[in-house]
CSV table of C-alpha atoms and ligand atoms in Angstrom, one decimal:
chain,number,residue,atom,x,y,z
A,399,MET,CA,-15.9,2.5,26.6
A,400,SER,CA,-14.5,5.9,27.3
A,401,ILE,CA,-12.8,7.5,24.3
A,402,ASP,CA,-9.8,9.8,24.9
A,403,VAL,CA,-9.3,10.9,21.3
A,404,ASP,CA,-11.8,11.3,18.4
A,405,ILE,CA,-10.6,10.2,15.0
A,406,CYS,CA,-12.5,11.3,11.9
A,407,GLU,CA,-11.8,9.2,8.9
A,408,VAL,CA,-11.6,11.5,5.8
A,409,GLY,CA,-10.5,9.1,3.2
A,410,PRO,CA,-13.8,8.8,1.3
A,411,ARG,CA,-13.6,12.6,0.8
A,412,ASP,CA,-10.0,13.8,1.0
A,413,GLY,CA,-8.6,10.5,-0.3
A,414,LEU,CA,-10.9,10.3,-3.3
A,415,GLN,CA,-11.0,13.9,-4.4
A,416,ILE,CA,-7.8,13.7,-6.4
A,417,ILE,CA,-8.4,10.2,-7.7
A,418,HIS,CA,-9.8,10.3,-11.3
A,419,THR,CA,-10.9,6.6,-11.3
A,420,PHE,CA,-14.5,6.7,-10.1
A,421,MET,CA,-14.8,4.4,-7.1
A,422,PRO,CA,-18.1,2.6,-7.4
A,423,THR,CA,-20.8,3.8,-5.0
A,424,ALA,CA,-21.1,0.3,-3.5
A,425,ALA,CA,-17.4,0.1,-2.8
A,426,LYS,CA,-17.5,3.5,-1.1
A,427,SER,CA,-20.3,2.3,1.1
A,428,ALA,CA,-18.6,-1.0,1.8
A,429,TRP,CA,-15.4,1.0,2.9
A,430,ILE,CA,-17.5,3.2,5.2
A,431,ALA,CA,-19.4,0.3,6.7
A,432,ALA,CA,-16.2,-1.7,7.3
A,433,GLU,CA,-14.5,1.2,9.1
A,434,ALA,CA,-17.6,1.9,11.2
A,435,ALA,CA,-17.5,-1.8,12.1
A,436,ALA,CA,-13.9,-1.4,13.2
A,437,GLY,CA,-15.0,1.2,15.6
A,438,VAL,CA,-14.5,4.5,13.7
A,439,ARG,CA,-17.3,6.8,14.9
A,440,GLU,CA,-17.1,9.7,12.5
A,441,ILE,CA,-16.4,9.6,8.7
A,442,GLU,CA,-16.4,12.4,6.2
A,443,VAL,CA,-18.0,10.5,3.4
A,444,ALA,CA,-18.1,12.9,0.5
A,445,SER,CA,-17.8,16.5,-0.7
A,446,PHE,CA,-20.8,18.4,-1.9
A,447,VAL,CA,-19.1,20.2,-4.9
A,448,PRO,CA,-20.6,20.5,-8.3
A,449,PRO,CA,-20.3,17.0,-10.0
A,450,LYS,CA,-19.0,18.8,-13.1
A,451,LEU,CA,-16.0,19.9,-11.0
A,452,ILE,CA,-15.3,16.6,-9.2
A,453,PRO,CA,-17.2,13.7,-10.8
A,454,GLN,CA,-15.9,11.4,-8.0
A,455,PHE,CA,-18.6,12.9,-5.8
A,456,ALA,CA,-21.5,12.8,-8.2
A,457,ASP,CA,-23.0,10.1,-5.8
A,458,ALA,CA,-22.5,12.1,-2.6
A,459,GLY,CA,-26.2,12.1,-1.7
A,460,GLU,CA,-26.5,8.4,-2.1
A,461,VAL,CA,-23.3,7.7,-0.1
A,462,VAL,CA,-24.6,9.9,2.7
A,463,GLY,CA,-28.0,8.1,2.6
A,464,THR,CA,-26.4,4.7,3.0
A,465,ALA,CA,-23.9,5.8,5.7
A,466,ARG,CA,-26.8,7.3,7.7
A,467,THR,CA,-28.2,3.8,8.2
A,468,ILE,CA,-25.1,2.7,10.2
A,469,PRO,CA,-26.0,2.9,13.9
A,470,GLY,CA,-23.8,5.2,15.9
A,471,LEU,CA,-21.9,6.7,13.0
A,472,ALA,CA,-21.6,10.4,12.6
A,473,VAL,CA,-21.8,11.2,8.9
A,474,ALA,CA,-19.8,14.3,7.9
A,475,ALA,CA,-19.4,15.9,4.5
A,476,LEU,CA,-17.3,18.7,3.1
A,477,VAL,CA,-19.2,21.8,1.9
A,478,PRO,CA,-17.3,24.5,0.2
A,479,ASN,CA,-20.3,26.9,-0.2
A,480,HIS,CA,-23.9,27.5,0.8
A,481,LYS,CA,-25.3,25.6,-2.2
A,482,GLY,CA,-23.3,22.5,-1.2
A,483,ALA,CA,-24.5,22.9,2.4
A,484,VAL,CA,-28.1,22.9,1.2
A,485,ARG,CA,-27.6,19.7,-0.7
A,486,ALA,CA,-25.7,18.1,2.2
A,487,ILE,CA,-28.5,19.0,4.6
A,488,GLU,CA,-31.1,17.5,2.2
A,489,ALA,CA,-29.1,14.3,2.1
A,490,GLY,CA,-29.2,14.2,5.9
A,491,VAL,CA,-25.6,14.7,7.1
A,492,HIS,CA,-24.9,14.9,10.8
A,493,LYS,CA,-22.0,17.3,10.3
A,494,LEU,CA,-21.1,20.0,7.8
A,495,SER,CA,-17.4,20.6,7.4
A,496,PHE,CA,-16.9,24.0,5.8
A,497,THR,CA,-13.6,25.1,4.5
A,498,LEU,CA,-12.0,28.6,4.2
A,499,SER,CA,-8.5,28.9,2.9
A,500,VAL,CA,-6.3,31.3,4.9
A,501,SER,CA,-4.1,31.7,1.8
A,502,GLU,CA,-5.9,34.2,-0.5
A,503,SER,CA,-4.4,32.5,-3.7
A,504,HIS,CA,-5.5,29.1,-2.5
A,505,SER,CA,-8.9,30.4,-1.7
A,506,GLN,CA,-9.3,31.8,-5.3
A,507,ALA,CA,-7.9,28.5,-6.8
A,508,ASN,CA,-10.0,26.2,-4.7
A,509,VAL,CA,-13.4,27.9,-4.5
A,510,ARG,CA,-13.0,31.0,-6.7
A,511,LYS,CA,-13.9,33.3,-3.8
A,512,SER,CA,-11.9,35.6,-1.5
A,513,ARG,CA,-11.4,34.7,2.1
A,514,ASP,CA,-13.9,37.4,3.2
A,515,GLU,CA,-16.5,36.1,0.6
A,516,GLN,CA,-16.1,32.7,2.2
A,517,VAL,CA,-16.8,34.1,5.7
A,518,ALA,CA,-20.1,35.5,4.2
A,519,GLU,CA,-20.8,32.1,2.7
A,520,PHE,CA,-20.3,30.5,6.1
A,521,ARG,CA,-22.7,33.0,7.7
A,522,ALA,CA,-25.3,32.1,5.1
A,523,ILE,CA,-24.9,28.4,6.0
A,524,VAL,CA,-25.2,29.1,9.7
A,525,ALA,CA,-28.5,31.0,8.9
A,526,SER,CA,-29.8,28.0,6.9
A,527,VAL,CA,-28.9,25.6,9.7
A,528,ARG,CA,-30.6,27.8,12.3
A,529,ASP,CA,-33.8,27.8,10.2
A,530,LEU,CA,-34.0,24.0,10.7
A,531,PRO,CA,-35.9,22.4,13.6
A,532,ALA,CA,-33.5,22.0,16.5
A,533,ASP,CA,-33.4,18.2,16.3
A,534,GLN,CA,-32.5,18.3,12.6
A,535,ARG,CA,-29.6,20.7,12.7
A,536,PRO,CA,-26.2,19.3,11.7
A,537,MET,CA,-23.1,20.2,13.6
A,538,LEU,CA,-21.2,22.9,11.9
A,539,SER,CA,-17.4,22.7,11.7
A,540,GLY,CA,-15.4,25.8,10.7
A,541,GLY,CA,-12.4,24.5,8.8
A,542,LEU,CA,-9.4,26.6,7.9
A,543,SER,CA,-7.1,25.2,5.2
A,544,THR,CA,-3.5,26.1,4.3
A,545,VAL,CA,-3.0,27.1,8.0
A,546,PHE,CA,0.7,26.0,8.1
A,547,GLY,CA,1.8,27.0,4.7
A,548,CYS,CA,0.5,27.1,1.1
A,549,SER,CA,2.0,25.5,-2.0
A,550,ILE,CA,1.0,28.6,-4.0
A,551,GLU,CA,1.9,31.4,-1.6
A,552,GLY,CA,4.5,29.9,0.7
A,553,GLN,CA,4.2,31.3,4.2
A,554,VAL,CA,0.8,32.0,5.6
A,555,SER,CA,0.3,34.8,8.1
A,556,GLU,CA,-0.4,33.4,11.6
A,557,ALA,CA,-2.3,36.6,12.4
A,558,ASP,CA,-4.6,35.8,9.5
A,559,VAL,CA,-5.1,32.2,10.8
A,560,VAL,CA,-6.3,33.6,14.2
A,561,ARG,CA,-8.4,36.3,12.5
A,562,TYR,CA,-10.3,33.8,10.3
A,563,ALA,CA,-10.6,31.2,13.2
A,564,VAL,CA,-12.3,34.0,15.2
A,565,ALA,CA,-14.5,35.0,12.3
A,566,LEU,CA,-15.8,31.4,11.9
A,567,ALA,CA,-16.2,30.9,15.6
A,568,GLU,CA,-18.1,34.2,16.0
A,569,ALA,CA,-20.3,33.4,13.0
A,570,GLY,CA,-21.5,30.2,14.8
A,571,ALA,CA,-19.1,27.3,14.2
A,572,ASP,CA,-19.5,24.5,16.7
A,573,ASP,CA,-15.8,23.7,16.4
A,574,ILE,CA,-12.7,25.0,14.5
A,575,SER,CA,-10.5,22.7,12.5
A,576,LEU,CA,-7.0,23.7,11.4
A,577,ALA,CA,-5.8,22.0,8.3
A,578,ASP,CA,-2.2,21.5,7.1
A,579,THR,CA,-3.4,21.2,3.5
A,580,SER,CA,0.2,21.2,2.1
A,581,GLY,CA,1.6,19.0,4.8
A,582,VAL,CA,4.5,21.4,5.6
A,583,GLY,CA,3.9,22.2,9.3
A,584,ASP,CA,6.3,21.3,12.0
A,585,PRO,CA,5.6,20.5,15.7
A,586,ALA,CA,6.8,23.9,17.1
A,587,GLN,CA,4.6,25.7,14.6
A,588,VAL,CA,1.6,23.5,15.5
A,589,ARG,CA,2.1,24.3,19.2
A,590,ARG,CA,2.4,28.0,18.5
A,591,ILE,CA,-0.6,28.3,16.2
A,592,VAL,CA,-2.9,26.0,18.3
A,593,ARG,CA,-2.1,28.1,21.4
A,594,ALA,CA,-2.7,31.4,19.5
A,595,VAL,CA,-6.1,30.2,18.1
A,596,GLN,CA,-7.2,28.6,21.4
A,597,GLN,CA,-6.7,31.9,23.2
A,598,GLU,CA,-9.1,33.7,20.9
A,599,ILE,CA,-12.0,31.3,20.1
A,600,GLY,CA,-13.6,31.3,23.5
A,601,GLY,CA,-13.3,27.6,24.5
A,602,LYS,CA,-14.7,26.1,21.2
A,603,PRO,CA,-13.1,22.7,20.5
A,604,LEU,CA,-10.2,22.6,18.1
A,605,ALA,CA,-9.4,19.8,15.7
A,606,LEU,CA,-6.3,19.1,13.5
A,607,HIS,CA,-6.3,17.9,9.9
A,608,LEU,CA,-2.8,16.9,8.9
A,609,HIS,CA,-1.1,15.8,5.7
A,610,ASN,CA,2.2,14.0,5.7
A,611,THR,CA,4.1,15.6,2.8
A,612,MET,CA,7.3,16.1,4.8
A,613,GLY,CA,6.8,13.0,7.1
A,614,LEU,CA,6.0,15.1,10.2
A,615,GLY,CA,2.3,14.3,10.4
A,616,LEU,CA,2.5,12.1,13.5
A,617,ALA,CA,5.0,14.4,15.2
A,618,ASN,CA,2.5,17.1,14.6
A,619,VAL,CA,-0.2,15.0,16.2
A,620,VAL,CA,1.9,14.7,19.3
A,621,ALA,CA,2.4,18.4,19.4
A,622,GLY,CA,-1.4,18.9,19.1
A,623,LEU,CA,-2.0,16.4,21.9
A,624,GLU,CA,0.4,18.3,24.1
A,625,GLU,CA,-1.7,21.4,23.5
A,626,GLY,CA,-4.9,19.6,24.5
A,627,ILE,CA,-6.2,18.7,21.0
A,628,ARG,CA,-8.4,15.6,21.2
A,629,ALA,CA,-9.8,15.4,17.6
A,630,PHE,CA,-7.8,14.5,14.5
A,631,ASP,CA,-8.7,13.8,10.9
A,632,SER,CA,-6.8,11.0,9.1
A,633,SER,CA,-7.2,8.8,6.0
A,634,LEU,CA,-7.0,5.0,5.7
A,635,GLY,CA,-3.9,4.0,3.8
A,636,GLY,CA,-2.9,7.7,3.8
A,637,LEU,CA,-4.9,8.5,0.7
A,638,GLY,CA,-5.5,12.2,0.1
A,639,GLY,CA,-4.4,15.4,-1.4
A,640,CYS,CA,-5.8,18.7,-2.7
A,641,PRO,CA,-6.0,19.4,-6.4
A,642,TYR,CA,-4.9,23.0,-5.7
A,643,ALA,CA,-2.0,22.1,-3.4
A,644,PRO,CA,0.6,20.9,-5.9
A,645,GLY,CA,3.1,18.6,-4.4
A,646,ALA,CA,1.2,17.8,-1.3
A,647,THR,CA,0.7,14.1,-0.4
A,648,GLY,CA,-1.9,12.3,1.5
A,649,ASN,CA,-3.3,12.6,5.0
A,650,ILE,CA,-1.8,11.0,8.0
A,651,VAL,CA,-2.5,7.3,8.0
A,652,THR,CA,-5.5,6.3,10.2
A,653,GLU,CA,-4.0,2.9,11.1
A,654,ASP,CA,-0.7,4.6,12.2
A,655,LEU,CA,-2.6,7.2,14.1
A,656,VAL,CA,-4.6,4.6,16.0
A,657,PHE,CA,-1.4,2.8,16.8
A,658,LEU,CA,0.4,6.0,18.0
A,659,LEU,CA,-2.5,6.9,20.3
A,660,GLU,CA,-3.2,3.5,21.7
A,661,SER,CA,0.6,3.0,22.3
A,662,MET,CA,0.5,6.2,24.4
A,663,GLY,CA,-2.4,4.9,26.4
A,664,LEU,CA,-5.1,7.0,24.7
A,665,SER,CA,-8.2,5.1,23.8
A,666,THR,CA,-9.7,5.6,20.3
A,667,GLY,CA,-12.4,2.9,20.4
A,668,ILE,CA,-11.0,1.5,17.2
A,669,ASP,CA,-9.9,-2.1,16.7
A,670,LEU,CA,-6.6,-1.8,14.9
A,671,ASP,CA,-6.6,-5.4,13.4
A,672,ARG,CA,-10.0,-4.9,11.9
A,673,LEU,CA,-9.1,-1.5,10.7
A,674,ILE,CA,-6.1,-2.8,8.8
A,675,HIS,CA,-8.3,-5.3,7.0
A,676,VAL,CA,-10.4,-2.4,5.6
A,677,ARG,CA,-7.4,-1.6,3.3
A,678,ASP,CA,-8.4,-4.7,1.3
A,679,VAL,CA,-11.7,-3.0,0.4
A,680,ILE,CA,-9.8,0.0,-1.1
A,681,ALA,CA,-7.2,-2.2,-2.8
A,682,ALA,CA,-9.9,-4.2,-4.5
A,683,ALA,CA,-11.8,-1.2,-5.8
A,684,LEU,CA,-8.8,1.0,-6.7
A,685,PRO,CA,-6.0,-1.5,-7.5
A,686,ASP,CA,-3.8,1.2,-9.0
A,687,GLU,CA,-3.7,3.5,-6.0
A,688,PRO,CA,-0.7,3.1,-3.7
A,689,LEU,CA,-1.6,2.7,0.0
A,690,TYR,CA,0.7,4.0,2.7
A,691,GLY,CA,1.4,3.3,6.3
A,692,HIS,CA,3.6,1.3,8.6
A,693,VAL,CA,1.5,-0.8,11.1
A,694,GLN,CA,-0.2,-2.9,8.4
A,695,HIS,CA,2.9,-5.2,8.2
A,696,GLY,CA,1.6,-7.4,10.9
A,697,LEU,CA,3.4,-5.3,13.5
A,698,PRO,CA,0.6,-4.5,16.0
A,699,LYS,CA,0.2,-8.1,17.2
A,700,ARG,CA,3.9,-8.6,17.5
A,701,TRP,CA,4.3,-5.2,19.2
A,702,HIS,CA,1.7,-6.1,21.8
A,703,GLN,CA,3.5,-9.4,22.4
A,704,LEU,CA,6.8,-7.7,22.8
A,705,ARG,CA,5.4,-4.9,25.0
A,706,GLY,CA,3.7,-7.5,27.2
A,707,GLY,CA,6.9,-9.4,27.4
A,708,PHE,CA,8.9,-6.3,28.3
A,709,ASN,CA,6.4,-5.3,31.0
A,710,ALA,CA,6.3,-8.8,32.4
A,711,ALA,CA,10.1,-8.9,32.5
A,712,ALA,CA,10.2,-5.5,34.3
A,713,ALA,CA,7.7,-6.6,36.9
B,1499,LIG,ZN1,-6.8,17.4,3.5
């Protein structure tokens, strides 16, 4: 099957990082396996941060190890620094997702380093990856956070966004990911920033990581699509948030994203009905966490029936 748009599920990382209830390792692995079985081909399964800081990810190595046994699944993990990258490489991830915050205040709060120190950290990771035998090198994603606004600083300089995108691209990132960590971006801004970055990063692929704080997440996806973006992060049930982005809510909902794309005739390779059932795995393990989304209300089947009916009537 040819895939038009790549979806990376980030729930097991972004979704769990602000949840203080420890999700049992077996439940995390069941969640990941069920999503892979629904057709999701890339999952960010953990964050390699010090367990003292976020105990939720104390089992990151084990989660990666189990996820790696799933055929065809690309296993990604967030790495905020070189030390985390070394651990993630040892665990055997297929993709390292590095993060640099374009807001200096957020960078200090999140990783206790300046933006320029993070560029140096990224270069050290690139060097470690290049030391590996060619067939063992993980993909290296250069992620920028707080691209569309910061809950600490407010507006973020678009010139800085471009500057740090170029810095990570030149340092050796395989792709660049732009994150709306606070969920405050709008479609016009997405178009403008995506264009500005695309012009300067020499043809490297660009991905979007969107949060839905102001309810514009899917509108921002459409703006990204119109600018040629074909890779998006999302979270099952819309879980997610950043401990250092006060007020921000979860990621765009994977189920709703699949529905949007498939409705527009763009293939994701994901079976929406099976995906919706994966919500039960999370609900069972984390019964106190609210899950968001629209299409889980039995709508997809009805929608397909209605759409079929309309098309038939028109013909
Ligand atoms: Zn996020």
